[in-house]
Amino acid sequence: MKNEVNRGLAPKKKIQMVDLQSQYQRIKQDIDAGIQEVIESAAFVKGQKVSDFQAHLEAYTGAKHVINVGNGTDALQIALMGLGLKPGDEVITPTFTFIATAEVVALLGLTPVVVDVEWDTMNMDIESVRKAITPHTKAIVPVHLFGQCANMEAIMALAKEHHLFVVEDACQAIGAKYTFANGETKQAGTIGHIGCTSFFPSKNLGCYGDGGAIFTNDDDLAARMRAIANHGMVVRYHHDMIGVNSRLDSIQAAVLDAKLPHLDEYIAARQRAAAYYDKAFEGNDKLLIPGHEPHSTHVYHQYTLRVVGADRDKLREGLAERGIPAMIYYPVPLHQQKAYLDPRYKDGDFPVAEKLASCVLSLPMHTELDDEQLAYITSSVLELIG
Ligand SMILES: *Cc1c(COP(=O)(O)O)cnc(C)c1O
């Protein structure tokens, strides 16, 4: 049966959710040289590579300050610590996201307040945010899910009206651009008071281990977050605040500094694959292609279908049998996660997020997908949904 299904169509190159081996082979010389340089310098922590990468990332994003940290989760935690929030302060996050967004809120003793998302863009829904604001609300953490910015024009206006901080979770959206009504364009992560990103290997700008960064244009916040990431230390061995130990190591910085000049090409390759998928699936009544936030570009960290007229899990199994991986990001919204169950919320409170959790399916998405692979993936999906 399996052989019959494949009918010799399967591409020679194995299909993966993310193909980091092929991507490495293209820039192997630069990566290897950068890593070698760090090893020979023995400056493994806070070396030249880390400050070089910081300067290059500031230039790329337009952020006045980049603070490199150990991972994206630390970036979010340090951002909230930098704002000086107190236990009981409420922080609004979408319920449809990766757990890290709410985890750091809870860890700091702050109160996560979750809101629903939009059906088309899968990003934070502005009316839900408005309704969730109370006198205790201190910050909004929009997530630029799957690689396109949330409705930042409305979020920034709402935050201004209510004197709230905005911390962008741009872990999936580095390089995405948002254009405001006044014509101004800013990068994901540089719009709110603080932005956070992750360099986890599979992210759009990934290192070969863990890494993350914080963006801000505010000098005081930058100084405070830099100190917090370094044990709350401003002058050596003098600790002005309680901090953490979170840093990007020099080997990871060398990898990132070699990859950053390619980020725009990487984004274009992802957009090309997404356009191929869109073309194959557009107008299909069993699958909905990703909806677009009109003011943002999409860097396609994920290409996520909503399977509305077929059995999502059967489709996923069928694809797996043909050697095509597909993933469910995310199967359970925050308010239904065991660790985050809260008497304020019950099933059905966030109907869009709950519906999405039951129907989303992310297809392989990376910089190395070729037409042979894309043709095989799209024709398989279409055959399987019948
Ligand atoms: C990856 C990710 C994070 C966490 O980043 P790590 O580097 O894995 O800690 C946080 N939020 C979102 C939306 C992410 O995708």
PDB file of C-alpha atoms and ligand atoms in Angstrom, residues 71-73 76 97-98 100-101 143 169 171-172 198 200 203 210-211 330, ligand 1:
ATOM      1  CA  ASN A  71      17.611  32.270  25.103  1.00  0.00           C
ATOM      2  CA  GLY A  72      14.263  33.765  24.151  1.00  0.00           C
ATOM      3  CA  THR A  73      12.578  32.765  27.402  1.00  0.00           C
ATOM      4  CA  LEU A  76      11.097  37.733  28.058  1.00  0.00           C
ATOM      5  CA  THR A  97       1.134  30.786  21.818  1.00  0.00           C
ATOM      6  CA  PHE A  98       4.210  28.906  22.985  1.00  0.00           C
ATOM      7  CA  ALA A 100       7.292  30.648  27.384  1.00  0.00           C
ATOM      8  CA  THR A 101       5.258  33.808  26.856  1.00  0.00           C
ATOM      9  CA  VAL A 143       3.238  37.493  20.153  1.00  0.00           C
ATOM     10  CA  ASP A 169       7.449  38.403  21.794  1.00  0.00           C
ATOM     11  CA  CYS A 171      10.810  35.029  18.919  1.00  0.00           C
ATOM     12  CA  GLN A 172       9.243  33.805  15.643  1.00  0.00           C
ATOM     13  CA  SER A 198      15.121  33.710  20.244  1.00  0.00           C
ATOM     14  CA  PHE A 200      16.922  28.582  19.033  1.00  0.00           C
ATOM     15  CA  LYS A 203      14.086  29.872  14.544  1.00  0.00           C
ATOM     16  CA  ASP A 210      20.623  28.413  22.706  1.00  0.00           C
ATOM     17  CA  GLY A 211      20.583  32.163  22.322  1.00  0.00           C
ATOM     18  CA  TYR A 330      -0.100  24.458  19.350  1.00  0.00           C
TER      19      TYR A 330
HETATM   20  C1  LIG B   1      10.837  29.953  20.762  1.00  0.00           C
HETATM   21  C2  LIG B   1       9.880  30.841  21.447  1.00  0.00           C
HETATM   22  C3  LIG B   1      10.135  31.339  22.725  1.00  0.00           C
HETATM   23  C4  LIG B   1      11.286  30.897  23.589  1.00  0.00           C
HETATM   24  O1  LIG B   1      12.531  30.930  23.031  1.00  0.00           O
HETATM   25  P1  LIG B   1      13.683  29.964  23.614  1.00  0.00           P
HETATM   26  O2  LIG B   1      14.918  30.515  22.978  1.00  0.00           O
HETATM   27  O3  LIG B   1      13.363  28.577  23.199  1.00  0.00           O
HETATM   28  O4  LIG B   1      13.692  30.148  25.086  1.00  0.00           O
HETATM   29  C5  LIG B   1       9.220  32.225  23.279  1.00  0.00           C
HETATM   30  N1  LIG B   1       8.119  32.597  22.620  1.00  0.00           N
HETATM   31  C6  LIG B   1       7.831  32.121  21.389  1.00  0.00           C
HETATM   32  C7  LIG B   1       6.587  32.570  20.708  1.00  0.00           C
HETATM   33  C8  LIG B   1       8.692  31.222  20.781  1.00  0.00           C
HETATM   34  O5  LIG B   1       8.393  30.738  19.573  1.00  0.00           O
END
